[in-house]
């Protein structure tokens, strides 16, 4: 077949690109500013270095998520969605914590803005 | 569509559904939404090479819709539909340029298209670009799962020598 080699190359290139992209994401240094967004709206902008240990309840469409901040780290503690992927993600590191059913995302913010803790 | 055709398409859909439901029992390997083996796509890959575009689309969408209903996860439906549509379009194009001996390449590229589709739907639904960070991880798992399902389909086709319908 004429173009087989070309397509195999394409596959290999995509795979290598994905691996490199992963490494970039995983090694990117992170600040302390974390944003909690739901359905496109930013609910909280938190500075983890200044936050006290606490729990935040977020409701969406009758379902709720509990976010826990402890020792300058943040994670999803409880969620009453079926898959619990967000809880299994654990503490927030370089990969954002996402709860697809409740449209909730916790991620490090790129912008070093002043923290507005509400 | 005659009865024979209808039966064959029904059978293929059923096989895909059974594989899909058995696969639901396999626990998630990584805490990243969307990572799956996608074994049901063995049937999709087979259908791409042995049925017309319309028939393949019928098999795929029936499987996706019924699969979400049986699996009880209607939330995943949109992600599967988005990914499935893009994957199908990609593979229907690729079958013209990749021959039957290299189905696994077509399958890998299909999986890549599927991942891109999934993430695009997630960006629209979630209204955040945070989910794009998941794309490279999905791509790695997608490439491996795609190669696996593609090779399985390839072995299946050469062994079973199903009569062309």
mmCIF file of C-alpha atoms in Angstrom:
data_model
loop_
_atom_site.group_PDB
_atom_site.id
_atom_site.type_symbol
_atom_site.label_atom_id
_atom_site.label_comp_id
_atom_site.label_asym_id
_atom_site.label_seq_id
_atom_site.Cartn_x
_atom_site.Cartn_y
_atom_site.Cartn_z
ATOM 1 C CA UNK A 1 0.000 0.000 0.000
ATOM 2 C CA UNK A 2 1.315 3.350 -1.061
ATOM 3 C CA UNK A 3 0.863 5.533 1.950
ATOM 4 C CA UNK A 4 1.132 3.054 4.794
ATOM 5 C CA UNK A 5 4.519 4.307 5.956
ATOM 6 C CA UNK A 6 3.184 7.846 6.021
ATOM 7 C CA UNK A 7 0.265 6.871 8.238
ATOM 8 C CA UNK A 8 2.442 4.850 10.612
ATOM 9 C CA UNK A 9 4.673 7.914 10.915
ATOM 10 C CA UNK A 10 1.614 10.030 11.651
ATOM 11 C CA UNK A 11 0.564 7.651 14.425
ATOM 12 C CA UNK A 12 4.049 7.655 15.965
ATOM 13 C CA UNK A 13 4.254 11.452 15.757
ATOM 14 C CA UNK A 14 0.874 11.861 17.476
ATOM 15 C CA UNK A 15 1.900 9.449 20.222
ATOM 16 C CA UNK A 16 5.230 11.153 20.857
ATOM 17 C CA UNK A 17 3.555 14.569 20.802
ATOM 18 C CA UNK A 18 1.051 13.346 23.403
ATOM 19 C CA UNK A 19 3.844 12.014 25.645
ATOM 20 C CA UNK A 20 5.771 15.289 25.375
ATOM 21 C CA UNK A 21 2.610 17.270 26.092
ATOM 22 C CA UNK A 22 1.979 15.129 29.195
ATOM 23 C CA UNK A 23 5.502 15.760 30.436
ATOM 24 C CA UNK A 24 5.084 19.504 29.878
ATOM 25 C CA UNK A 25 1.860 19.501 31.889
ATOM 26 C CA UNK A 26 3.276 17.362 34.671
ATOM 27 C CA UNK A 27 6.466 19.346 35.120
ATOM 28 C CA UNK A 28 5.003 22.817 34.863
ATOM 29 C CA UNK A 29 5.651 24.683 38.113
ATOM 30 C CA UNK A 30 2.492 25.845 39.815
ATOM 31 C CA UNK A 31 1.719 28.906 41.870
ATOM 32 C CA UNK A 32 -0.591 29.074 44.825
ATOM 33 C CA UNK A 33 -3.614 30.579 43.152
ATOM 34 C CA UNK A 34 -6.398 28.114 42.567
ATOM 35 C CA UNK A 35 -9.659 28.815 40.830
ATOM 36 C CA UNK A 36 -12.875 26.916 41.324
ATOM 37 C CA UNK A 37 -15.160 27.252 38.346
ATOM 38 C CA UNK A 38 -18.605 25.908 37.717
ATOM 39 C CA UNK A 39 -20.533 26.096 34.492
ATOM 40 C CA UNK A 40 -18.189 28.764 33.143
ATOM 41 C CA UNK A 41 -18.401 31.003 36.202
ATOM 42 C CA UNK A 42 -15.535 31.425 38.636
ATOM 43 C CA UNK A 43 -16.910 30.677 42.095
ATOM 44 C CA UNK A 44 -13.755 31.061 44.140
ATOM 45 C CA UNK A 45 -10.236 32.272 43.635
ATOM 46 C CA UNK A 46 -8.160 30.936 46.475
ATOM 47 C CA UNK A 47 -4.589 31.506 47.558
ATOM 48 C CA UNK A 48 -3.614 28.169 49.002
ATOM 49 C CA UNK A 49 -0.632 29.570 50.895
ATOM 50 C CA UNK A 50 -2.943 31.844 52.868
ATOM 51 C CA UNK A 51 -6.041 29.687 53.163
ATOM 52 C CA UNK A 52 -6.988 28.136 56.474
ATOM 53 C CA UNK A 53 -8.088 24.519 56.559
ATOM 54 C CA UNK A 54 -11.742 24.468 55.661
ATOM 55 C CA UNK A 55 -14.407 22.810 53.610
ATOM 56 C CA UNK A 56 -16.458 24.447 50.908
ATOM 57 C CA UNK A 57 -19.793 23.143 49.782
ATOM 58 C CA UNK A 58 -20.768 23.725 46.182
ATOM 59 C CA UNK A 59 -24.222 22.942 44.932
ATOM 60 C CA UNK A 60 -25.314 22.308 41.397
ATOM 61 C CA UNK A 61 -28.741 21.271 40.250
ATOM 62 C CA UNK A 62 -29.540 19.563 43.547
ATOM 63 C CA UNK A 63 -26.223 17.752 43.699
ATOM 64 C CA UNK A 64 -23.366 18.910 45.830
ATOM 65 C CA UNK A 65 -19.616 18.680 45.992
ATOM 66 C CA UNK A 66 -17.483 19.226 49.050
ATOM 67 C CA UNK A 67 -14.059 20.737 48.444
ATOM 68 C CA UNK A 68 -11.489 20.378 51.205
ATOM 69 C CA UNK A 69 -8.525 22.662 51.795
ATOM 70 C CA UNK A 70 -5.913 21.263 54.152
ATOM 71 C CA UNK A 71 -2.269 22.170 54.744
ATOM 72 C CA UNK A 72 -2.149 24.322 51.637
ATOM 73 C CA UNK A 73 -3.560 21.611 49.418
ATOM 74 C CA UNK A 74 -6.967 21.242 47.861
ATOM 75 C CA UNK A 75 -9.049 18.267 46.857
ATOM 76 C CA UNK A 76 -12.564 17.082 46.218
ATOM 77 C CA UNK A 77 -13.722 15.388 49.382
ATOM 78 C CA UNK A 78 -17.255 14.383 48.544
ATOM 79 C CA UNK A 79 -19.402 14.335 45.456
ATOM 80 C CA UNK A 80 -22.726 12.705 44.877
ATOM 81 C CA UNK A 81 -22.165 12.016 41.215
ATOM 82 C CA UNK A 82 -22.103 8.455 39.902
ATOM 83 C CA UNK A 83 -18.460 8.157 38.861
ATOM 84 C CA UNK A 84 -16.452 9.840 41.646
ATOM 85 C CA UNK A 85 -13.617 10.526 39.237
ATOM 86 C CA UNK A 86 -12.976 13.885 40.865
ATOM 87 C CA UNK A 87 -12.471 12.288 44.292
ATOM 88 C CA UNK A 88 -10.137 9.656 42.887
ATOM 89 C CA UNK A 89 -7.991 12.395 41.346
ATOM 90 C CA UNK A 90 -6.844 13.190 44.882
ATOM 91 C CA UNK A 91 -5.071 16.390 45.836
ATOM 92 C CA UNK A 92 -4.773 19.023 43.152
ATOM 93 C CA UNK A 93 -1.508 18.763 41.302
ATOM 94 C CA UNK A 94 -0.760 19.692 37.741
ATOM 95 C CA UNK A 95 -3.822 18.044 36.262
ATOM 96 C CA UNK A 96 -7.044 19.895 37.066
ATOM 97 C CA UNK A 97 -9.722 18.204 39.122
ATOM 98 C CA UNK A 98 -12.871 17.984 37.067
ATOM 99 C CA UNK A 99 -16.328 16.804 38.010
ATOM 100 C CA UNK A 100 -18.048 16.350 34.681
ATOM 101 C CA UNK A 101 -21.619 15.722 35.922
ATOM 102 C CA UNK A 102 -21.606 18.765 38.187
ATOM 103 C CA UNK A 103 -19.614 20.912 35.760
ATOM 104 C CA UNK A 104 -17.109 21.762 38.472
ATOM 105 C CA UNK A 105 -13.410 22.309 37.876
ATOM 106 C CA UNK A 106 -10.566 23.086 40.254
ATOM 107 C CA UNK A 107 -7.332 24.203 38.645
ATOM 108 C CA UNK A 108 -4.242 26.273 39.185
ATOM 109 C CA UNK A 109 -4.575 29.704 37.731
ATOM 110 C CA UNK A 110 -1.885 30.949 35.378
ATOM 111 C CA UNK A 111 -2.472 34.529 36.343
ATOM 112 C CA UNK A 112 -0.800 35.737 39.505
ATOM 113 C CA UNK A 113 -3.703 37.918 40.500
ATOM 114 C CA UNK A 114 -4.571 39.002 44.000
ATOM 115 C CA UNK A 115 -6.460 36.329 45.801
ATOM 116 C CA UNK A 116 -10.067 37.131 46.430
ATOM 117 C CA UNK A 117 -11.239 34.738 49.075
ATOM 118 C CA UNK A 118 -14.933 34.847 49.511
ATOM 119 C CA UNK B 1 -32.734 -2.809 3.658
ATOM 120 C CA UNK B 2 -33.590 -6.475 3.376
ATOM 121 C CA UNK B 3 -34.109 -8.933 6.209
ATOM 122 C CA UNK B 4 -30.677 -10.481 5.901
ATOM 123 C CA UNK B 5 -28.987 -7.109 6.150
ATOM 124 C CA UNK B 6 -31.187 -6.095 9.052
ATOM 125 C CA UNK B 7 -30.330 -9.271 10.941
ATOM 126 C CA UNK B 8 -26.632 -8.840 10.350
ATOM 127 C CA UNK B 9 -26.649 -5.229 11.509
ATOM 128 C CA UNK B 10 -28.747 -6.194 14.530
ATOM 129 C CA UNK B 11 -26.272 -8.932 15.412
ATOM 130 C CA UNK B 12 -23.296 -6.610 15.118
ATOM 131 C CA UNK B 13 -25.025 -4.028 17.310
ATOM 132 C CA UNK B 14 -25.848 -6.691 19.881
ATOM 133 C CA UNK B 15 -22.258 -7.926 19.982
ATOM 134 C CA UNK B 16 -21.045 -4.354 20.433
ATOM 135 C CA UNK B 17 -23.571 -3.755 23.228
ATOM 136 C CA UNK B 18 -22.597 -6.924 25.073
ATOM 137 C CA UNK B 19 -18.902 -6.043 24.887
ATOM 138 C CA UNK B 20 -19.750 -2.517 26.042
ATOM 139 C CA UNK B 21 -21.706 -3.719 29.073
ATOM 140 C CA UNK B 22 -19.096 -6.316 30.068
ATOM 141 C CA UNK B 23 -16.479 -3.587 29.815
ATOM 142 C CA UNK B 24 -18.389 -1.398 32.282
ATOM 143 C CA UNK B 25 -17.418 -3.949 34.941
ATOM 144 C CA UNK B 26 -13.726 -3.237 34.425
ATOM 145 C CA UNK B 27 -12.713 -0.568 36.934
ATOM 146 C CA UNK B 28 -11.173 2.689 35.751
ATOM 147 C CA UNK B 29 -7.434 2.435 35.385
ATOM 148 C CA UNK B 30 -6.681 6.104 35.957
ATOM 149 C CA UNK B 31 -8.583 8.907 37.667
ATOM 150 C CA UNK B 32 -9.068 10.729 34.409
ATOM 151 C CA UNK B 33 -12.561 10.980 33.007
ATOM 152 C CA UNK B 34 -12.953 9.422 29.585
ATOM 153 C CA UNK B 35 -10.200 6.805 29.740
ATOM 154 C CA UNK B 36 -11.583 3.500 28.551
ATOM 155 C CA UNK B 37 -10.505 0.471 26.614
ATOM 156 C CA UNK B 38 -13.371 0.925 24.192
ATOM 157 C CA UNK B 39 -13.510 -2.734 23.279
ATOM 158 C CA UNK B 40 -16.933 -2.241 21.703
ATOM 159 C CA UNK B 41 -15.126 -0.390 18.948
ATOM 160 C CA UNK B 42 -13.779 -3.684 17.648
ATOM 161 C CA UNK B 43 -17.224 -3.971 16.070
ATOM 162 C CA UNK B 44 -17.100 -0.377 14.838
ATOM 163 C CA UNK B 45 -13.729 -0.916 13.196
ATOM 164 C CA UNK B 46 -14.987 -4.117 11.625
ATOM 165 C CA UNK B 47 -18.121 -2.375 10.352
ATOM 166 C CA UNK B 48 -16.116 0.505 8.867
ATOM 167 C CA UNK B 49 -14.365 -1.963 6.597
ATOM 168 C CA UNK B 50 -17.249 -4.302 5.852
ATOM 169 C CA UNK B 51 -20.411 -2.191 5.783
ATOM 170 C CA UNK B 52 -21.456 1.015 4.107
ATOM 171 C CA UNK B 53 -21.077 4.369 5.843
ATOM 172 C CA UNK B 54 -24.774 4.539 6.651
ATOM 173 C CA UNK B 55 -24.840 1.068 8.173
ATOM 174 C CA UNK B 56 -21.760 1.744 10.285
ATOM 175 C CA UNK B 57 -23.324 4.952 11.581
ATOM 176 C CA UNK B 58 -26.497 3.020 12.461
ATOM 177 C CA UNK B 59 -24.542 0.388 14.404
ATOM 178 C CA UNK B 60 -22.436 2.968 16.209
ATOM 179 C CA UNK B 61 -25.218 5.324 17.257
ATOM 180 C CA UNK B 62 -27.592 2.551 18.300
ATOM 181 C CA UNK B 63 -24.819 1.108 20.442
ATOM 182 C CA UNK B 64 -23.944 4.469 22.004
ATOM 183 C CA UNK B 65 -27.533 5.411 22.816
ATOM 184 C CA UNK B 66 -28.612 1.996 24.089
ATOM 185 C CA UNK B 67 -25.303 1.582 25.895
ATOM 186 C CA UNK B 68 -25.801 4.779 27.909
ATOM 187 C CA UNK B 69 -29.351 3.737 28.763
ATOM 188 C CA UNK B 70 -28.318 0.239 29.870
ATOM 189 C CA UNK B 71 -25.203 1.477 31.614
ATOM 190 C CA UNK B 72 -27.237 4.095 33.463
ATOM 191 C CA UNK B 73 -24.846 6.892 32.664
ATOM 192 C CA UNK B 74 -26.751 9.328 30.522
ATOM 193 C CA UNK B 75 -24.233 12.052 31.313
ATOM 194 C CA UNK B 76 -21.609 10.231 29.315
ATOM 195 C CA UNK B 77 -23.918 10.114 26.304
ATOM 196 C CA UNK B 78 -22.942 13.517 24.930
ATOM 197 C CA UNK B 79 -19.239 12.831 25.263
ATOM 198 C CA UNK B 80 -19.632 9.487 23.533
ATOM 199 C CA UNK B 81 -21.761 11.016 20.778
ATOM 200 C CA UNK B 82 -19.283 13.822 20.162
ATOM 201 C CA UNK B 83 -16.342 11.459 20.138
ATOM 202 C CA UNK B 84 -18.176 8.810 18.147
ATOM 203 C CA UNK B 85 -19.253 11.196 15.404
ATOM 204 C CA UNK B 86 -15.780 12.602 14.860
ATOM 205 C CA UNK B 87 -14.215 9.136 15.069
ATOM 206 C CA UNK B 88 -16.657 7.770 12.513
ATOM 207 C CA UNK B 89 -16.054 10.579 10.046
ATOM 208 C CA UNK B 90 -12.323 10.149 10.418
ATOM 209 C CA UNK B 91 -12.397 6.400 9.928
ATOM 210 C CA UNK B 92 -14.766 6.538 6.967
ATOM 211 C CA UNK B 93 -12.260 8.812 5.308
ATOM 212 C CA UNK B 94 -9.304 6.676 6.329
ATOM 213 C CA UNK B 95 -10.756 3.451 4.968
ATOM 214 C CA UNK B 96 -10.270 4.900 1.509
ATOM 215 C CA UNK B 97 -6.553 5.457 2.066
ATOM 216 C CA UNK B 98 -5.610 2.615 4.416
ATOM 217 C CA UNK B 99 -6.035 -0.967 3.270
ATOM 218 C CA UNK B 100 -7.425 -3.874 5.237
ATOM 219 C CA UNK B 101 -4.027 -5.152 6.281
ATOM 220 C CA UNK B 102 -3.413 -2.027 8.325
ATOM 221 C CA UNK B 103 -6.704 -1.631 10.099
ATOM 222 C CA UNK B 104 -4.913 -0.913 13.357
ATOM 223 C CA UNK B 105 -3.574 2.396 11.987
ATOM 224 C CA UNK B 106 -7.090 3.414 11.060
ATOM 225 C CA UNK B 107 -8.233 2.365 14.523
ATOM 226 C CA UNK B 108 -5.537 4.370 16.314
ATOM 227 C CA UNK B 109 -6.321 7.488 14.296
ATOM 228 C CA UNK B 110 -10.012 6.894 14.947
ATOM 229 C CA UNK B 111 -9.302 6.748 18.679
ATOM 230 C CA UNK B 112 -7.367 10.000 18.438
ATOM 231 C CA UNK B 113 -10.328 11.631 16.674
ATOM 232 C CA UNK B 114 -12.601 10.205 19.366
ATOM 233 C CA UNK B 115 -10.505 11.803 22.117
ATOM 234 C CA UNK B 116 -10.504 15.158 20.353
ATOM 235 C CA UNK B 117 -14.289 14.942 19.968
ATOM 236 C CA UNK B 118 -14.775 14.032 23.618
ATOM 237 C CA UNK B 119 -12.656 16.915 24.852
ATOM 238 C CA UNK B 120 -14.348 19.396 22.493
ATOM 239 C CA UNK B 121 -17.740 18.400 23.881
ATOM 240 C CA UNK B 122 -16.353 18.660 27.428
ATOM 241 C CA UNK B 123 -15.046 22.176 26.738
ATOM 242 C CA UNK B 124 -18.467 23.235 25.441
ATOM 243 C CA UNK B 125 -20.427 21.565 28.249
ATOM 244 C CA UNK B 126 -18.136 22.616 31.100
ATOM 245 C CA UNK B 127 -17.459 26.075 29.633
ATOM 246 C CA UNK B 128 -13.862 25.814 30.809
ATOM 247 C CA UNK B 129 -10.611 25.064 29.062
ATOM 248 C CA UNK B 130 -9.308 23.171 32.112
ATOM 249 C CA UNK B 131 -10.307 19.868 30.544
ATOM 250 C CA UNK B 132 -7.876 20.351 27.656
ATOM 251 C CA UNK B 133 -5.111 19.323 30.087
ATOM 252 C CA UNK B 134 -6.635 15.870 29.977
ATOM 253 C CA UNK B 135 -6.250 15.568 26.204
ATOM 254 C CA UNK B 136 -2.625 14.315 26.106
ATOM 255 C CA UNK B 137 -3.407 11.637 28.691
ATOM 256 C CA UNK B 138 -6.465 10.594 26.737
ATOM 257 C CA UNK B 139 -4.387 10.543 23.555
ATOM 258 C CA UNK B 140 -1.805 8.175 25.051
ATOM 259 C CA UNK B 141 -4.447 5.794 26.342
ATOM 260 C CA UNK B 142 -6.428 6.235 23.132
ATOM 261 C CA UNK B 143 -3.464 5.298 20.950
ATOM 262 C CA UNK B 144 -2.851 2.131 22.944
ATOM 263 C CA UNK B 145 -6.502 1.148 23.197
ATOM 264 C CA UNK B 146 -6.999 1.967 19.509
ATOM 265 C CA UNK B 147 -4.058 -0.187 18.467
ATOM 266 C CA UNK B 148 -5.413 -3.018 20.605
ATOM 267 C CA UNK B 149 -8.973 -2.885 19.273
ATOM 268 C CA UNK B 150 -7.659 -2.440 15.733
ATOM 269 C CA UNK B 151 -5.391 -5.467 15.975
ATOM 270 C CA UNK B 152 -8.212 -7.505 17.495
ATOM 271 C CA UNK B 153 -10.497 -6.580 14.620
ATOM 272 C CA UNK B 154 -7.746 -7.395 12.145
ATOM 273 C CA UNK B 155 -7.104 -10.847 13.644
ATOM 274 C CA UNK B 156 -10.835 -11.451 13.803
ATOM 275 C CA UNK B 157 -11.353 -10.605 10.152
ATOM 276 C CA UNK B 158 -8.504 -12.826 8.946
ATOM 277 C CA UNK B 159 -9.582 -15.760 11.145
ATOM 278 C CA UNK B 160 -13.329 -15.753 10.807
ATOM 279 C CA UNK B 161 -13.453 -15.002 7.087
ATOM 280 C CA UNK B 162 -16.996 -13.801 7.399
ATOM 281 C CA UNK B 163 -18.843 -13.802 4.148
ATOM 282 C CA UNK B 164 -19.111 -10.309 2.782
ATOM 283 C CA UNK B 165 -22.577 -9.043 3.156
#
